[in-house]
Amino acid sequence: MVREEVAGSTRTLQWKCVESRVDSKRLYYGRFVLSPLMKGQADTVGIAMRRALLGEIEGTFITRATSENVLHEYTTIVGIEESVHDILINLKEIVLKSNLYGVRDASICVRGPKYITAQDIISPPSVEIIDTTQHIANLTEPIDLCIELQIKRDRGYRMKSTNESHDGSYPIDTVSMPVRNANHSIHSYGNGNEKQEILFLEVWTNGSLTPKEALYEASRNLIDLLIPFLHAEKEDMNFEEHESRLNLTPFSFQDRFTNFKKKKKQIPLTCIFIDQSELSSRTYNCLKRSNIHTLLDLLSHSEEDLMKMFSIEDVKQILGTLQKHFSINLPKKKC
């Protein structure tokens, strides 16, 4: 990939679009740069923006199709080249654009012979079909085909449930992600402590919005997620009150275990969490990935179990922490 030289100010962040094109009605591409960033900031922004672009932007899609005299999803109908399943797959690919909220109704009512496309969808005025040439089905004989549709605006991916299929009504897998793909790359320049970075963002959309609009939406949604932290006040952070609700006391990891040995009924093992220990971040993350969150979880394993799950260095650190703070040795093997 060729990286353009970007002349950025050393005082304020600047961004611009360095490439923009329309490959088709359903594929837009944009490439953007943000600079100058301090060392490490490009990855911070790039990763967050990529996740926001792919997961936080709403899209409009068809969620359900209903047609009479259809026994099941894999039914074939005389006079139609595609099976019902194929038609549902084609409806899933229809790209829509709207600002609607809630569920809206649409329909397709045609008579063959006819090549049915997205143009034949009768939709509410608030819904725009991006590519009216998208294929749905091909009627080869003079038969009538009527399909009732439901349209919804949402974000993310929704798997259909077979339990929701009834009386010729079938849910459709929905991919309400206007951004098809997003990548970020980094160019570093400068030396030593003066080293700076340029962030390159590449965005592909399905045509329901431009890459520039997607960048704006993702940025706004990301900021909305962080606003509560900006408005948080110290008096609202009453950790002691929250801990008392959970019957926890503000003891250290070692103090909790000492208190547990003296008053077993007051502080259960499930209230002593591994994140309060002196484990390294690497070892702590390994334990969390193995669903070991409390001291009780840890004590339910043997040394042999840990050796199968972690590296020798991690196991040594875990055993050393247990021995140092609690004078405990895990059994070599499970009894």
mmCIF file of C-alpha atoms in Angstrom:
data_model
loop_
_atom_site.group_PDB
_atom_site.id
_atom_site.type_symbol
_atom_site.label_atom_id
_atom_site.label_comp_id
_atom_site.label_asym_id
_atom_site.label_seq_id
_atom_site.Cartn_x
_atom_site.Cartn_y
_atom_site.Cartn_z
ATOM 1 C CA MET A 1 0.000 0.000 0.000
ATOM 2 C CA VAL A 2 1.415 3.400 -0.974
ATOM 3 C CA ARG A 3 1.393 5.885 1.870
ATOM 4 C CA GLU A 4 1.030 9.550 0.982
ATOM 5 C CA GLU A 5 3.175 12.139 2.732
ATOM 6 C CA VAL A 6 0.949 14.224 4.948
ATOM 7 C CA ALA A 7 2.110 17.610 6.077
ATOM 8 C CA GLY A 8 0.498 17.915 9.492
ATOM 9 C CA SER A 9 0.778 20.644 12.054
ATOM 10 C CA THR A 10 2.748 19.799 15.179
ATOM 11 C CA ARG A 11 0.253 21.729 17.310
ATOM 12 C CA THR A 12 -3.235 20.593 16.331
ATOM 13 C CA LEU A 13 -4.671 17.373 14.935
ATOM 14 C CA GLN A 14 -5.778 17.551 11.340
ATOM 15 C CA TRP A 15 -7.632 15.051 9.181
ATOM 16 C CA LYS A 16 -8.447 14.846 5.510
ATOM 17 C CA CYS A 17 -9.712 12.451 2.878
ATOM 18 C CA VAL A 18 -6.878 11.377 0.599
ATOM 19 C CA GLU A 19 -8.903 9.031 -1.620
ATOM 20 C CA SER A 20 -12.587 8.553 -2.379
ATOM 21 C CA ARG A 21 -14.311 6.471 -5.037
ATOM 22 C CA VAL A 22 -17.575 4.724 -5.912
ATOM 23 C CA ASP A 23 -16.926 1.198 -7.169
ATOM 24 C CA SER A 24 -20.654 0.426 -7.534
ATOM 25 C CA LYS A 25 -23.998 1.454 -6.086
ATOM 26 C CA ARG A 26 -23.330 -0.942 -3.217
ATOM 27 C CA LEU A 27 -19.638 -0.309 -2.659
ATOM 28 C CA TYR A 28 -18.128 3.023 -1.643
ATOM 29 C CA TYR A 29 -14.508 3.478 -0.582
ATOM 30 C CA GLY A 30 -12.766 6.220 1.360
ATOM 31 C CA ARG A 31 -9.272 6.669 2.802
ATOM 32 C CA PHE A 32 -8.564 9.197 5.540
ATOM 33 C CA VAL A 33 -5.574 10.386 7.536
ATOM 34 C CA LEU A 34 -5.300 11.883 11.010
ATOM 35 C CA SER A 35 -2.076 13.538 12.156
ATOM 36 C CA PRO A 36 0.121 14.329 13.956
ATOM 37 C CA LEU A 37 -0.352 11.856 16.799
ATOM 38 C CA MET A 38 2.010 11.027 19.632
ATOM 39 C CA LYS A 39 3.582 7.593 19.780
ATOM 40 C CA GLY A 40 0.928 4.970 20.594
ATOM 41 C CA GLN A 41 -2.067 7.239 19.992
ATOM 42 C CA ALA A 42 -2.646 6.062 16.425
ATOM 43 C CA ASP A 43 -3.330 2.512 17.591
ATOM 44 C CA THR A 44 -5.631 3.768 20.348
ATOM 45 C CA VAL A 45 -7.732 5.802 17.916
ATOM 46 C CA GLY A 46 -7.509 3.307 15.057
ATOM 47 C CA ILE A 47 -8.710 0.284 17.042
ATOM 48 C CA ALA A 48 -11.560 2.221 18.664
ATOM 49 C CA MET A 49 -12.694 3.714 15.351
ATOM 50 C CA ARG A 50 -12.596 0.371 13.551
ATOM 51 C CA ARG A 51 -14.796 -1.238 16.220
ATOM 52 C CA ALA A 52 -17.187 1.714 16.174
ATOM 53 C CA LEU A 53 -17.380 1.684 12.368
ATOM 54 C CA LEU A 54 -18.191 -2.033 12.252
ATOM 55 C CA GLY A 55 -20.435 -2.312 15.292
ATOM 56 C CA GLU A 56 -21.969 1.009 16.314
ATOM 57 C CA ILE A 57 -23.620 2.316 13.135
ATOM 58 C CA GLU A 58 -27.278 1.571 12.453
ATOM 59 C CA GLY A 59 -28.602 0.266 9.170
ATOM 60 C CA THR A 60 -31.993 -0.562 7.635
ATOM 61 C CA PHE A 61 -32.861 -4.081 6.529
ATOM 62 C CA ILE A 62 -35.668 -6.550 5.797
ATOM 63 C CA THR A 63 -36.377 -8.712 8.852
ATOM 64 C CA ARG A 64 -39.270 -10.932 7.734
ATOM 65 C CA ALA A 65 -41.018 -12.181 4.603
ATOM 66 C CA THR A 66 -44.516 -13.664 4.473
ATOM 67 C CA SER A 67 -46.178 -15.455 1.570
ATOM 68 C CA GLU A 68 -49.256 -17.681 1.463
ATOM 69 C CA ASN A 69 -49.205 -21.344 0.407
ATOM 70 C CA VAL A 70 -45.549 -21.824 1.373
ATOM 71 C CA LEU A 71 -45.106 -24.994 3.402
ATOM 72 C CA HIS A 72 -41.531 -24.427 4.522
ATOM 73 C CA GLU A 73 -38.408 -22.402 3.755
ATOM 74 C CA TYR A 74 -37.038 -24.912 1.252
ATOM 75 C CA THR A 75 -40.223 -25.152 -0.795
ATOM 76 C CA THR A 76 -39.935 -24.851 -4.560
ATOM 77 C CA ILE A 77 -42.775 -23.176 -6.431
ATOM 78 C CA VAL A 78 -43.672 -24.085 -10.000
ATOM 79 C CA GLY A 79 -42.983 -21.108 -12.248
ATOM 80 C CA ILE A 80 -40.236 -19.614 -10.041
ATOM 81 C CA GLU A 81 -36.596 -20.437 -10.704
ATOM 82 C CA GLU A 82 -35.520 -19.847 -7.089
ATOM 83 C CA SER A 83 -36.610 -21.760 -4.003
ATOM 84 C CA VAL A 84 -38.135 -19.854 -1.088
ATOM 85 C CA HIS A 85 -34.776 -20.113 0.673
ATOM 86 C CA ASP A 86 -32.992 -18.486 -2.279
ATOM 87 C CA ILE A 87 -35.535 -15.662 -2.345
ATOM 88 C CA LEU A 88 -34.960 -15.025 1.387
ATOM 89 C CA ILE A 89 -31.207 -14.874 0.780
ATOM 90 C CA ASN A 90 -31.753 -12.338 -2.026
ATOM 91 C CA LEU A 91 -34.003 -10.216 0.205
ATOM 92 C CA LYS A 92 -31.278 -10.239 2.854
ATOM 93 C CA GLU A 93 -28.912 -8.578 0.352
ATOM 94 C CA ILE A 94 -31.249 -5.648 -0.374
ATOM 95 C CA VAL A 95 -29.550 -2.387 0.686
ATOM 96 C CA LEU A 96 -31.928 0.179 2.212
ATOM 97 C CA LYS A 97 -31.548 3.626 3.713
ATOM 98 C CA SER A 98 -33.890 5.335 6.165
ATOM 99 C CA ASN A 99 -34.228 7.207 9.443
ATOM 100 C CA LEU A 100 -37.256 5.214 10.558
ATOM 101 C CA TYR A 101 -37.660 3.696 14.011
ATOM 102 C CA GLY A 102 -39.745 0.663 14.770
ATOM 103 C CA VAL A 103 -41.052 -1.832 12.225
ATOM 104 C CA ARG A 104 -42.482 -0.740 8.867
ATOM 105 C CA ASP A 105 -44.365 -2.805 6.279
ATOM 106 C CA ALA A 106 -43.503 -3.232 2.612
ATOM 107 C CA SER A 107 -44.599 -5.642 -0.085
ATOM 108 C CA ILE A 108 -43.957 -7.217 -3.480
ATOM 109 C CA CYS A 109 -46.960 -8.054 -5.703
ATOM 110 C CA VAL A 110 -46.157 -9.032 -9.296
ATOM 111 C CA ARG A 111 -47.375 -11.297 -12.062
ATOM 112 C CA GLY A 112 -45.098 -13.363 -14.269
ATOM 113 C CA PRO A 113 -43.337 -13.881 -16.465
ATOM 114 C CA LYS A 114 -41.139 -11.267 -14.835
ATOM 115 C CA TYR A 115 -37.617 -10.730 -13.570
ATOM 116 C CA ILE A 116 -38.200 -9.372 -10.047
ATOM 117 C CA THR A 117 -35.735 -6.820 -8.664
ATOM 118 C CA ALA A 118 -35.636 -4.457 -5.702
ATOM 119 C CA GLN A 119 -37.478 -1.916 -7.852
ATOM 120 C CA ASP A 120 -40.627 -4.017 -7.419
ATOM 121 C CA ILE A 121 -40.651 -3.505 -3.650
ATOM 122 C CA ILE A 122 -43.468 -1.190 -2.545
ATOM 123 C CA SER A 123 -41.911 0.533 0.477
ATOM 124 C CA PRO A 124 -42.798 3.458 2.768
ATOM 125 C CA PRO A 125 -41.722 6.940 1.547
ATOM 126 C CA SER A 126 -39.175 7.121 4.371
ATOM 127 C CA VAL A 127 -37.289 4.098 2.985
ATOM 128 C CA GLU A 128 -34.907 4.437 0.044
ATOM 129 C CA ILE A 129 -33.706 1.463 -2.009
ATOM 130 C CA ILE A 130 -30.034 2.022 -2.849
ATOM 131 C CA ASP A 131 -29.761 -0.366 -5.799
ATOM 132 C CA THR A 132 -33.085 -1.017 -7.524
ATOM 133 C CA THR A 133 -31.444 -3.579 -9.846
ATOM 134 C CA GLN A 134 -30.743 -6.065 -7.040
ATOM 135 C CA HIS A 135 -32.120 -9.478 -8.030
ATOM 136 C CA ILE A 136 -34.902 -11.147 -6.008
ATOM 137 C CA ALA A 137 -36.495 -13.842 -8.181
ATOM 138 C CA ASN A 138 -37.379 -14.836 -11.739
ATOM 139 C CA LEU A 139 -40.960 -15.777 -12.619
ATOM 140 C CA THR A 140 -40.947 -17.970 -15.736
ATOM 141 C CA GLU A 141 -44.720 -18.553 -15.966
ATOM 142 C CA PRO A 142 -47.863 -16.368 -15.697
ATOM 143 C CA ILE A 143 -48.315 -16.780 -11.948
ATOM 144 C CA ASP A 144 -48.886 -14.252 -9.166
ATOM 145 C CA LEU A 145 -46.336 -13.728 -6.418
ATOM 146 C CA CYS A 146 -47.157 -11.651 -3.348
ATOM 147 C CA ILE A 147 -44.713 -11.247 -0.476
ATOM 148 C CA GLU A 148 -45.331 -9.128 2.617
ATOM 149 C CA LEU A 149 -42.147 -7.666 4.101
ATOM 150 C CA GLN A 150 -41.136 -6.117 7.423
ATOM 151 C CA ILE A 151 -38.431 -3.453 7.514
ATOM 152 C CA LYS A 152 -36.504 -2.382 10.597
ATOM 153 C CA ARG A 153 -33.575 -0.132 11.529
ATOM 154 C CA ASP A 154 -31.006 -1.544 13.952
ATOM 155 C CA ARG A 155 -27.311 -2.248 14.351
ATOM 156 C CA GLY A 156 -25.182 -5.384 14.381
ATOM 157 C CA TYR A 157 -26.047 -8.901 13.261
ATOM 158 C CA ARG A 158 -29.199 -10.806 14.157
ATOM 159 C CA MET A 159 -29.497 -14.571 13.667
ATOM 160 C CA LYS A 160 -32.937 -15.799 12.717
ATOM 161 C CA SER A 161 -34.626 -18.390 14.891
ATOM 162 C CA THR A 162 -36.352 -21.356 13.264
ATOM 163 C CA ASN A 163 -38.964 -21.175 16.026
ATOM 164 C CA GLU A 164 -40.133 -17.860 14.572
ATOM 165 C CA SER A 165 -41.193 -19.458 11.281
ATOM 166 C CA HIS A 166 -44.948 -20.047 11.059
ATOM 167 C CA ASP A 167 -47.821 -19.900 8.554
ATOM 168 C CA GLY A 168 -45.650 -18.946 5.602
ATOM 169 C CA SER A 169 -43.877 -16.227 7.587
ATOM 170 C CA TYR A 170 -40.091 -16.484 7.777
ATOM 171 C CA PRO A 171 -37.508 -14.395 9.642
ATOM 172 C CA ILE A 172 -34.431 -13.271 7.727
ATOM 173 C CA ASP A 173 -30.867 -13.124 9.003
ATOM 174 C CA THR A 174 -30.107 -9.425 9.255
ATOM 175 C CA VAL A 175 -26.756 -7.768 8.742
ATOM 176 C CA SER A 176 -27.494 -4.143 9.587
ATOM 177 C CA MET A 177 -23.915 -2.950 9.151
ATOM 178 C CA PRO A 178 -23.564 -0.214 6.525
ATOM 179 C CA VAL A 179 -19.775 -0.487 6.842
ATOM 180 C CA ARG A 180 -18.589 -3.572 4.982
ATOM 181 C CA ASN A 181 -14.999 -3.339 6.125
ATOM 182 C CA ALA A 182 -12.626 -0.981 7.929
ATOM 183 C CA ASN A 183 -8.848 -1.060 8.248
ATOM 184 C CA HIS A 184 -6.304 1.141 9.946
ATOM 185 C CA SER A 185 -2.564 1.464 9.417
ATOM 186 C CA ILE A 186 0.131 3.621 10.960
ATOM 187 C CA HIS A 187 3.068 5.570 9.567
ATOM 188 C CA SER A 188 5.723 6.699 12.069
ATOM 189 C CA TYR A 189 8.253 9.479 11.570
ATOM 190 C CA GLY A 190 10.768 11.387 13.654
ATOM 191 C CA ASN A 191 13.359 10.148 16.144
ATOM 192 C CA GLY A 192 13.463 9.373 19.851
ATOM 193 C CA ASN A 193 11.069 11.314 22.049
ATOM 194 C CA GLU A 194 10.038 13.444 19.053
ATOM 195 C CA LYS A 195 8.586 10.434 17.228
ATOM 196 C CA GLN A 196 5.091 11.029 15.834
ATOM 197 C CA GLU A 197 2.505 8.972 13.987
ATOM 198 C CA ILE A 198 0.017 9.333 11.146
ATOM 199 C CA LEU A 199 -3.159 7.240 11.258
ATOM 200 C CA PHE A 200 -4.610 5.949 7.974
ATOM 201 C CA LEU A 201 -8.251 4.770 8.029
ATOM 202 C CA GLU A 202 -9.815 2.846 5.134
ATOM 203 C CA VAL A 203 -13.595 2.481 5.033
ATOM 204 C CA TRP A 204 -15.835 0.479 2.667
ATOM 205 C CA THR A 205 -19.616 1.010 2.875
ATOM 206 C CA ASN A 206 -22.633 -0.622 1.214
ATOM 207 C CA GLY A 207 -23.817 2.618 -0.395
ATOM 208 C CA SER A 208 -26.452 3.513 2.199
ATOM 209 C CA LEU A 209 -23.985 6.133 3.458
ATOM 210 C CA THR A 210 -20.624 7.430 2.321
ATOM 211 C CA PRO A 211 -17.363 6.570 4.112
ATOM 212 C CA LYS A 212 -17.186 10.180 5.331
ATOM 213 C CA GLU A 213 -20.708 9.906 6.806
ATOM 214 C CA ALA A 214 -19.767 6.559 8.373
ATOM 215 C CA LEU A 215 -16.707 8.177 9.977
ATOM 216 C CA TYR A 216 -18.901 10.929 11.413
ATOM 217 C CA GLU A 217 -21.503 8.479 12.754
ATOM 218 C CA ALA A 218 -18.879 6.217 14.316
ATOM 219 C CA SER A 219 -17.103 9.173 15.963
ATOM 220 C CA ARG A 220 -20.358 10.535 17.359
ATOM 221 C CA ASN A 221 -21.420 7.149 18.719
ATOM 222 C CA LEU A 222 -17.996 6.604 20.274
ATOM 223 C CA ILE A 223 -18.160 9.994 21.988
ATOM 224 C CA ASP A 224 -21.690 9.252 23.264
ATOM 225 C CA LEU A 225 -20.382 6.091 24.931
ATOM 226 C CA LEU A 226 -17.700 8.070 26.790
ATOM 227 C CA ILE A 227 -19.777 11.098 27.842
ATOM 228 C CA PRO A 228 -20.946 9.482 31.143
ATOM 229 C CA PHE A 229 -17.310 9.348 32.291
ATOM 230 C CA LEU A 230 -16.894 13.066 31.595
ATOM 231 C CA HIS A 231 -19.940 13.907 33.701
ATOM 232 C CA ALA A 232 -19.086 11.595 36.574
ATOM 233 C CA GLU A 233 -18.709 13.364 39.943
ATOM 234 C CA LYS A 234 -16.685 12.139 42.876
ATOM 235 C CA GLU A 235 -19.731 12.028 45.126
ATOM 236 C CA ASP A 236 -21.363 9.638 42.677
ATOM 237 C CA MET A 237 -18.447 7.234 43.005
ATOM 238 C CA ASN A 238 -19.376 5.914 46.432
ATOM 239 C CA PHE A 239 -17.539 2.636 46.210
ATOM 240 C CA GLU A 240 -17.999 1.841 49.898
ATOM 241 C CA GLU A 241 -21.767 1.979 49.471
ATOM 242 C CA HIS A 242 -21.660 -0.350 46.479
ATOM 243 C CA GLU A 243 -19.314 -2.733 48.256
ATOM 244 C CA SER A 244 -21.575 -2.850 51.301
ATOM 245 C CA ARG A 245 -24.434 -3.937 49.061
ATOM 246 C CA LEU A 246 -22.299 -6.853 47.955
ATOM 247 C CA ASN A 247 -21.249 -7.617 51.553
ATOM 248 C CA LEU A 248 -17.654 -6.739 50.685
ATOM 249 C CA THR A 249 -15.189 -4.820 52.813
ATOM 250 C CA PRO A 250 -12.327 -2.657 51.495
ATOM 251 C CA PHE A 251 -9.597 -5.114 52.461
ATOM 252 C CA SER A 252 -6.607 -6.092 50.438
ATOM 253 C CA PHE A 253 -6.362 -9.533 48.890
ATOM 254 C CA GLN A 254 -4.308 -10.818 51.827
ATOM 255 C CA ASP A 255 -6.505 -9.159 54.472
ATOM 256 C CA ARG A 256 -9.628 -10.697 52.958
ATOM 257 C CA PHE A 257 -8.185 -14.170 53.176
ATOM 258 C CA THR A 258 -6.935 -13.620 56.753
ATOM 259 C CA ASN A 259 -10.355 -12.377 57.758
ATOM 260 C CA PHE A 260 -11.933 -15.319 55.987
ATOM 261 C CA LYS A 261 -9.946 -17.768 58.112
ATOM 262 C CA LYS A 262 -11.109 -15.989 61.272
ATOM 263 C CA LYS A 263 -14.760 -15.436 60.239
ATOM 264 C CA LYS A 264 -15.621 -17.941 57.548
ATOM 265 C CA LYS A 265 -19.297 -17.008 57.395
ATOM 266 C CA GLN A 266 -18.741 -13.294 56.823
ATOM 267 C CA ILE A 267 -16.410 -13.305 53.810
ATOM 268 C CA PRO A 268 -16.820 -16.237 51.408
ATOM 269 C CA LEU A 269 -14.073 -17.286 49.041
ATOM 270 C CA THR A 270 -16.138 -15.982 46.144
ATOM 271 C CA CYS A 271 -15.581 -12.436 47.463
ATOM 272 C CA ILE A 272 -11.800 -12.619 47.178
ATOM 273 C CA PHE A 273 -10.989 -11.652 43.590
ATOM 274 C CA ILE A 274 -7.753 -12.386 41.753
ATOM 275 C CA ASP A 275 -7.535 -8.844 40.391
ATOM 276 C CA GLN A 276 -6.503 -7.705 43.883
ATOM 277 C CA SER A 277 -3.486 -9.996 43.951
ATOM 278 C CA GLU A 278 0.085 -9.152 42.931
ATOM 279 C CA LEU A 279 -0.088 -11.136 39.699
ATOM 280 C CA SER A 280 1.287 -9.647 36.506
ATOM 281 C CA SER A 281 -1.125 -8.440 33.850
ATOM 282 C CA ARG A 282 -0.203 -11.383 31.620
ATOM 283 C CA THR A 283 -0.935 -13.985 34.319
ATOM 284 C CA TYR A 284 -4.081 -12.178 35.437
ATOM 285 C CA ASN A 285 -5.431 -12.148 31.852
ATOM 286 C CA CYS A 286 -4.622 -15.853 31.474
ATOM 287 C CA LEU A 287 -6.670 -16.631 34.586
ATOM 288 C CA LYS A 288 -9.585 -14.500 33.401
ATOM 289 C CA ARG A 289 -9.636 -16.235 30.010
ATOM 290 C CA SER A 290 -9.863 -19.557 31.864
ATOM 291 C CA ASN A 291 -12.875 -18.293 33.881
ATOM 292 C CA ILE A 292 -10.867 -18.107 37.108
ATOM 293 C CA HIS A 293 -12.105 -14.935 38.791
ATOM 294 C CA THR A 294 -11.970 -15.612 42.533
ATOM 295 C CA LEU A 295 -9.777 -17.427 45.030
ATOM 296 C CA LEU A 296 -12.392 -20.169 45.199
ATOM 297 C CA ASP A 297 -12.045 -20.723 41.439
ATOM 298 C CA LEU A 298 -8.274 -20.950 41.788
ATOM 299 C CA LEU A 299 -8.288 -23.347 44.740
ATOM 300 C CA SER A 300 -10.504 -25.755 42.826
ATOM 301 C CA HIS A 301 -7.559 -26.537 40.522
ATOM 302 C CA SER A 302 -4.422 -28.591 41.067
ATOM 303 C CA GLU A 303 -0.870 -27.821 39.940
ATOM 304 C CA GLU A 304 -1.353 -30.364 37.163
ATOM 305 C CA ASP A 305 -4.451 -28.480 35.958
ATOM 306 C CA LEU A 306 -2.574 -25.181 35.870
ATOM 307 C CA MET A 307 0.348 -26.696 33.959
ATOM 308 C CA LYS A 308 -2.087 -27.788 31.235
ATOM 309 C CA MET A 309 -3.625 -24.319 31.043
ATOM 310 C CA PHE A 310 -0.688 -21.898 31.441
ATOM 311 C CA SER A 311 3.023 -21.543 30.829
ATOM 312 C CA ILE A 312 5.567 -22.627 33.451
ATOM 313 C CA GLU A 313 6.333 -18.968 34.294
ATOM 314 C CA ASP A 314 2.650 -18.187 34.908
ATOM 315 C CA VAL A 315 2.180 -21.270 37.090
ATOM 316 C CA LYS A 316 5.261 -20.395 39.160
ATOM 317 C CA GLN A 317 3.903 -16.886 39.736
ATOM 318 C CA ILE A 318 0.462 -18.168 40.760
ATOM 319 C CA LEU A 319 1.898 -20.741 43.165
ATOM 320 C CA GLY A 320 4.339 -18.182 44.555
ATOM 321 C CA THR A 321 1.517 -15.709 45.255
ATOM 322 C CA LEU A 322 -0.559 -18.338 47.063
ATOM 323 C CA GLN A 323 2.439 -19.388 49.150
ATOM 324 C CA LYS A 324 3.562 -15.828 49.943
ATOM 325 C CA HIS A 325 0.229 -14.401 51.032
ATOM 326 C CA PHE A 326 -1.707 -17.406 52.293
ATOM 327 C CA SER A 327 0.842 -20.162 52.937
ATOM 328 C CA ILE A 328 -1.180 -22.415 50.648
ATOM 329 C CA ASN A 329 0.136 -25.113 48.358
ATOM 330 C CA LEU A 330 -2.155 -26.471 45.675
ATOM 331 C CA PRO A 331 -2.305 -30.259 45.417
ATOM 332 C CA LYS A 332 -0.045 -31.774 42.770
ATOM 333 C CA LYS A 333 -2.988 -33.679 41.284
ATOM 334 C CA LYS A 334 -6.716 -33.698 41.780
ATOM 335 C CA CYS A 335 -7.870 -36.306 44.248
#
